[in-house]
mmCIF file of C-alpha atoms in Angstrom:
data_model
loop_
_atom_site.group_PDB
_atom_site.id
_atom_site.type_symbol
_atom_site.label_atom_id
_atom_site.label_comp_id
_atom_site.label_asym_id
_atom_site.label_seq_id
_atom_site.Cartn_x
_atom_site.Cartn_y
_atom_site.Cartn_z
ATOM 1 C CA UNK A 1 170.619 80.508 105.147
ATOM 2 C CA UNK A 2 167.124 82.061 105.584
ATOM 3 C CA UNK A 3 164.634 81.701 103.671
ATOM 4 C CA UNK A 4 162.098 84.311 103.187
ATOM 5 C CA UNK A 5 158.104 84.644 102.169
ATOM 6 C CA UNK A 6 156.097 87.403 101.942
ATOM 7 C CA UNK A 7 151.916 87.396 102.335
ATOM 8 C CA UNK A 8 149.087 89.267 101.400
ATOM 9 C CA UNK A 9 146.196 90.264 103.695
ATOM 10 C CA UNK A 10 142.773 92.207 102.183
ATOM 11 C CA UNK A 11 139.531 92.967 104.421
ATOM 12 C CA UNK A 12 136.540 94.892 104.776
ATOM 13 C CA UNK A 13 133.693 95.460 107.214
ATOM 14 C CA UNK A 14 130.889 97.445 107.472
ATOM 15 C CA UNK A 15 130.311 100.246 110.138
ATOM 16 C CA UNK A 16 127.137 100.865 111.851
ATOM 17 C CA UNK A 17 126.482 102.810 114.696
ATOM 18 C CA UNK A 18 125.713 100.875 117.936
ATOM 19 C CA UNK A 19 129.132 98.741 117.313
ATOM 20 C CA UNK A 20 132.168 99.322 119.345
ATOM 21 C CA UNK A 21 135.230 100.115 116.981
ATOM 22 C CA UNK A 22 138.118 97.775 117.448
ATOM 23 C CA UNK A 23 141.181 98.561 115.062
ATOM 24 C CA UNK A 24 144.316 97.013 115.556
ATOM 25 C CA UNK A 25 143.491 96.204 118.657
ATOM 26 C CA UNK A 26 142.445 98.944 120.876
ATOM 27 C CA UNK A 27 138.913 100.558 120.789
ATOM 28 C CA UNK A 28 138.609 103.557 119.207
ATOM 29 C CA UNK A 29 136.281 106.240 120.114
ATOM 30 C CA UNK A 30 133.212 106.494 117.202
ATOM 31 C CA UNK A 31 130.026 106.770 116.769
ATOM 32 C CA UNK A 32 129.945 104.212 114.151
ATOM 33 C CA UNK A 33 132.024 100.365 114.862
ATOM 34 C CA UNK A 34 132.523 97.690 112.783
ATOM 35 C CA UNK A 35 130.226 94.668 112.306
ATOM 36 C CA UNK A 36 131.305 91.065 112.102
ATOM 37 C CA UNK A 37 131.177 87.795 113.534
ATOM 38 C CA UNK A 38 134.114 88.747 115.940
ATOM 39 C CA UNK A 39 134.786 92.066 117.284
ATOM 40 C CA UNK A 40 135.151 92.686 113.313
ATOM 41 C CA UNK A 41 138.927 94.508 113.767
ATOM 42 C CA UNK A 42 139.872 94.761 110.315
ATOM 43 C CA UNK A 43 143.219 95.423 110.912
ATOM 44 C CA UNK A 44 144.050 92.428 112.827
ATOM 45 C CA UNK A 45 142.514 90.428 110.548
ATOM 46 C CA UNK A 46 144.042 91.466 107.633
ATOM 47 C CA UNK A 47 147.457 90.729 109.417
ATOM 48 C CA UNK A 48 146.626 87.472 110.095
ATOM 49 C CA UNK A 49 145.981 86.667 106.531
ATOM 50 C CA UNK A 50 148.924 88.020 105.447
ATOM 51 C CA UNK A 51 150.913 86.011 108.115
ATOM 52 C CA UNK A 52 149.008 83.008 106.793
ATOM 53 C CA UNK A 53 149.153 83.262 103.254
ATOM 54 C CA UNK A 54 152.781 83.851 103.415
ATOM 55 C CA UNK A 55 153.385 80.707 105.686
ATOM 56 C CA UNK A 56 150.933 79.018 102.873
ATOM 57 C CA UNK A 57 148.841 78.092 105.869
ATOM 58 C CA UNK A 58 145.306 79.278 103.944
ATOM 59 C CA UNK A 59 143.420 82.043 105.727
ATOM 60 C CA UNK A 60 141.415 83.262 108.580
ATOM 61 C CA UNK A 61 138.218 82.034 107.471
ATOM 62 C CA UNK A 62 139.731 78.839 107.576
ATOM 63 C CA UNK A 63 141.098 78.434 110.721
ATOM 64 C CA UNK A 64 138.190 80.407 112.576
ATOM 65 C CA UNK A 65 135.346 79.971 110.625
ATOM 66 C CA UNK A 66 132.795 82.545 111.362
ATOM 67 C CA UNK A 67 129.898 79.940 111.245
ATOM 68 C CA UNK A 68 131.631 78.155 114.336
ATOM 69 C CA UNK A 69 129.780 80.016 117.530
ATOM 70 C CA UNK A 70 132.934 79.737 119.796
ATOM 71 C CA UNK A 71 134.740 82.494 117.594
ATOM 72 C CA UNK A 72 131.086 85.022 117.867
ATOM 73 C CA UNK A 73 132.492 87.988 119.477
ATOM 74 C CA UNK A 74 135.806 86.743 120.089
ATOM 75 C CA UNK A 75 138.732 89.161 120.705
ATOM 76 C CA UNK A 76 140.398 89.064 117.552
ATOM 77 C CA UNK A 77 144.044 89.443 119.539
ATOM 78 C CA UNK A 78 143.122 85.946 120.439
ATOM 79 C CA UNK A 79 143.214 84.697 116.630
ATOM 80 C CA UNK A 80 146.858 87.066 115.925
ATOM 81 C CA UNK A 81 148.248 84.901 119.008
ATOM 82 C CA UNK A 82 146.984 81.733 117.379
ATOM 83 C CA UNK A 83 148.270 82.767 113.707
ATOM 84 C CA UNK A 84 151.678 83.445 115.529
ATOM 85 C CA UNK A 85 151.767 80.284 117.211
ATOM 86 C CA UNK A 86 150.875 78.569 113.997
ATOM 87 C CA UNK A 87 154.128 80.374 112.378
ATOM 88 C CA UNK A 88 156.064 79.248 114.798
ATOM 89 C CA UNK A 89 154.842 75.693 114.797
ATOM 90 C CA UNK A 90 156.060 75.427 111.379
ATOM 91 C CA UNK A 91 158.963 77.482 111.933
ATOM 92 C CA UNK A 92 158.864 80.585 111.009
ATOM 93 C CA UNK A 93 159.852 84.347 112.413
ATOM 94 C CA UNK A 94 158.002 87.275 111.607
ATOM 95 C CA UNK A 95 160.002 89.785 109.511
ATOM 96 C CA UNK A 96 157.867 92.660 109.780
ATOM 97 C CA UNK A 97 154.018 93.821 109.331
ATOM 98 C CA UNK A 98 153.431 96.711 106.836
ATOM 99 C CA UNK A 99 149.982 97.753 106.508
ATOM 100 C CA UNK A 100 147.112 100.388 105.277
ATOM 101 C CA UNK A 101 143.826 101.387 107.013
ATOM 102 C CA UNK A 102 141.539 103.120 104.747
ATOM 103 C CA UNK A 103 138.900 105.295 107.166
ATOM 104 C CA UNK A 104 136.925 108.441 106.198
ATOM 105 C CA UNK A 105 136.618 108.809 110.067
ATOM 106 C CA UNK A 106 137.475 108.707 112.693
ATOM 107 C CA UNK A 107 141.065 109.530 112.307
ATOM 108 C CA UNK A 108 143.511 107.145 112.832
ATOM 109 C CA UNK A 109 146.788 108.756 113.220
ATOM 110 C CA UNK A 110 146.185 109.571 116.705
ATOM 111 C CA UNK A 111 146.021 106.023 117.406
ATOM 112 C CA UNK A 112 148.956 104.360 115.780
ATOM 113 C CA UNK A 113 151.189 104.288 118.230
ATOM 114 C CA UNK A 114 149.049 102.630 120.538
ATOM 115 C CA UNK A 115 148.204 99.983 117.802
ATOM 116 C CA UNK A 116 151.787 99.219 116.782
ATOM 117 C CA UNK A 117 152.332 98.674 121.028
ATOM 118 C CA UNK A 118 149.565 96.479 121.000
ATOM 119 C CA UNK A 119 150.055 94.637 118.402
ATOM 120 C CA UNK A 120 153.724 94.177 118.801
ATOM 121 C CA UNK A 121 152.958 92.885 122.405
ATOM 122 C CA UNK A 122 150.867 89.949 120.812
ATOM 123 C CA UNK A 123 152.830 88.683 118.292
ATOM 124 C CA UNK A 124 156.043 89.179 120.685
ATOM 125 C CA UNK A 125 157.930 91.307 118.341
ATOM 126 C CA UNK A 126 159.564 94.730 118.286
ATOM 127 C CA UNK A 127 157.068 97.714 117.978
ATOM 128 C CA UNK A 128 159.442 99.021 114.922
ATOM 129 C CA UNK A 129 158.377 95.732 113.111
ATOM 130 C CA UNK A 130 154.888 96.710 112.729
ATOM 131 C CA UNK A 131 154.255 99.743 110.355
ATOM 132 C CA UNK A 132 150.645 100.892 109.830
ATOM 133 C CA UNK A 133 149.639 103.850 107.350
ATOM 134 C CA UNK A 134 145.893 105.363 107.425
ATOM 135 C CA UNK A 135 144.406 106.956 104.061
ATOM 136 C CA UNK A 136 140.829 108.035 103.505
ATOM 137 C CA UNK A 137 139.377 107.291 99.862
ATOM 138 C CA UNK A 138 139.028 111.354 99.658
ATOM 139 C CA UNK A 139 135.192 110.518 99.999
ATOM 140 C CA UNK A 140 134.884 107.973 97.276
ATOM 141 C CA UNK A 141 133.418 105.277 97.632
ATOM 142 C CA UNK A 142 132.151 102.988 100.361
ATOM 143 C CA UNK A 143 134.873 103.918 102.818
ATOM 144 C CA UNK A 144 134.111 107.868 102.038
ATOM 145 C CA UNK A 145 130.774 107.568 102.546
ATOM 146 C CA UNK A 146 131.632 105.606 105.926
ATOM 147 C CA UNK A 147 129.772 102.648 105.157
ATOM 148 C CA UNK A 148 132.758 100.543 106.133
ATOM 149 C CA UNK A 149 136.866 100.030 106.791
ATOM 150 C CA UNK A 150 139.041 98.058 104.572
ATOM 151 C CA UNK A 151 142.647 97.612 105.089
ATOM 152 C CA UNK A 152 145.669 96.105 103.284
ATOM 153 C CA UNK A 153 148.607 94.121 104.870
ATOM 154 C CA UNK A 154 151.784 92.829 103.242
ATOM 155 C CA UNK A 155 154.009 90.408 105.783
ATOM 156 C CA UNK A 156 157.856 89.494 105.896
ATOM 157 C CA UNK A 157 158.173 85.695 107.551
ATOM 158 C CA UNK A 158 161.451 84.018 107.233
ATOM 159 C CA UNK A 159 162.937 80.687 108.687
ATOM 160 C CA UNK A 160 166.573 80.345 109.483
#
């Protein structure tokens, strides 16, 4: 019999020009990137937390802390590959990834496809298990004034 969980994943970073833009993986052309202690893609990260929090393995923060230098720019595929090895050192499958990015610009519908690849490819799963949406906030709020990203995950693990 499986047995199935389902976690949560929430972030947000700030976008300043200067910063490459790193969502879900790939860099996206922009003036403006993200700004964090690693490459700051918000996507990935909120994917990670959900993958955690459903394994009840805490969160990102506290298995890369951001005041630990060795993480300071790090590729944040490295940390998905480490979350997925976690899951699978306790046993669990991914189910599937379903998640939001919320971006007044650029656009990110263009780019999906090439996210869902790339993101498939690290956690070794099917490209049809990882669904990601894009929404602007209509240009409310932080997000429409493109101050920042946020993005919302919700993850499917299961052990048989």
């Amino acid at each position: 019999m499986k047995t199935f969980r389902v976690g949560f994943g929430y972030d947000v970073h700030q976008l300043k020009e200067g910063y490459p833009f790193w969502l879900g993986g790939i860099q996206v052309p922009h003036e403006k990137g993200a700004v964090g202690h690693s490459d700051a893609d918000v996507l990935i990260h909120v994917i990670c937390d959900a993958l955690l929090g459903a394994a009840n393995l805490r969160d990102i923060g506290y298995h890369f802390p951001d005041q630990d230098p060795q993480y300071k720019g790090i590729d944040s595929k490295f940390l998905l590959k480490n979350v997925v090895g976690l899951l699978k050192e306790n046993g669990f499958k991914i189910g599937n990834i379903d998640s939001t990015v919320c971006l007044q610009l650029p656009k990110v519908n263009p780019h999906i496809p090439a996210m869902q690849k790339c993101l498939a490819g690290v956690m070794d799963i099917h490209e049809s298990l990882v669904s990601i949406k894009a929404t602007t906030t209509e240009r409310l709020g932080f997000v429409g004034r493109q101050e920042g990203v946020s993005a919302y995950c919700v993850a499917l693990i299961y052990q048989e």
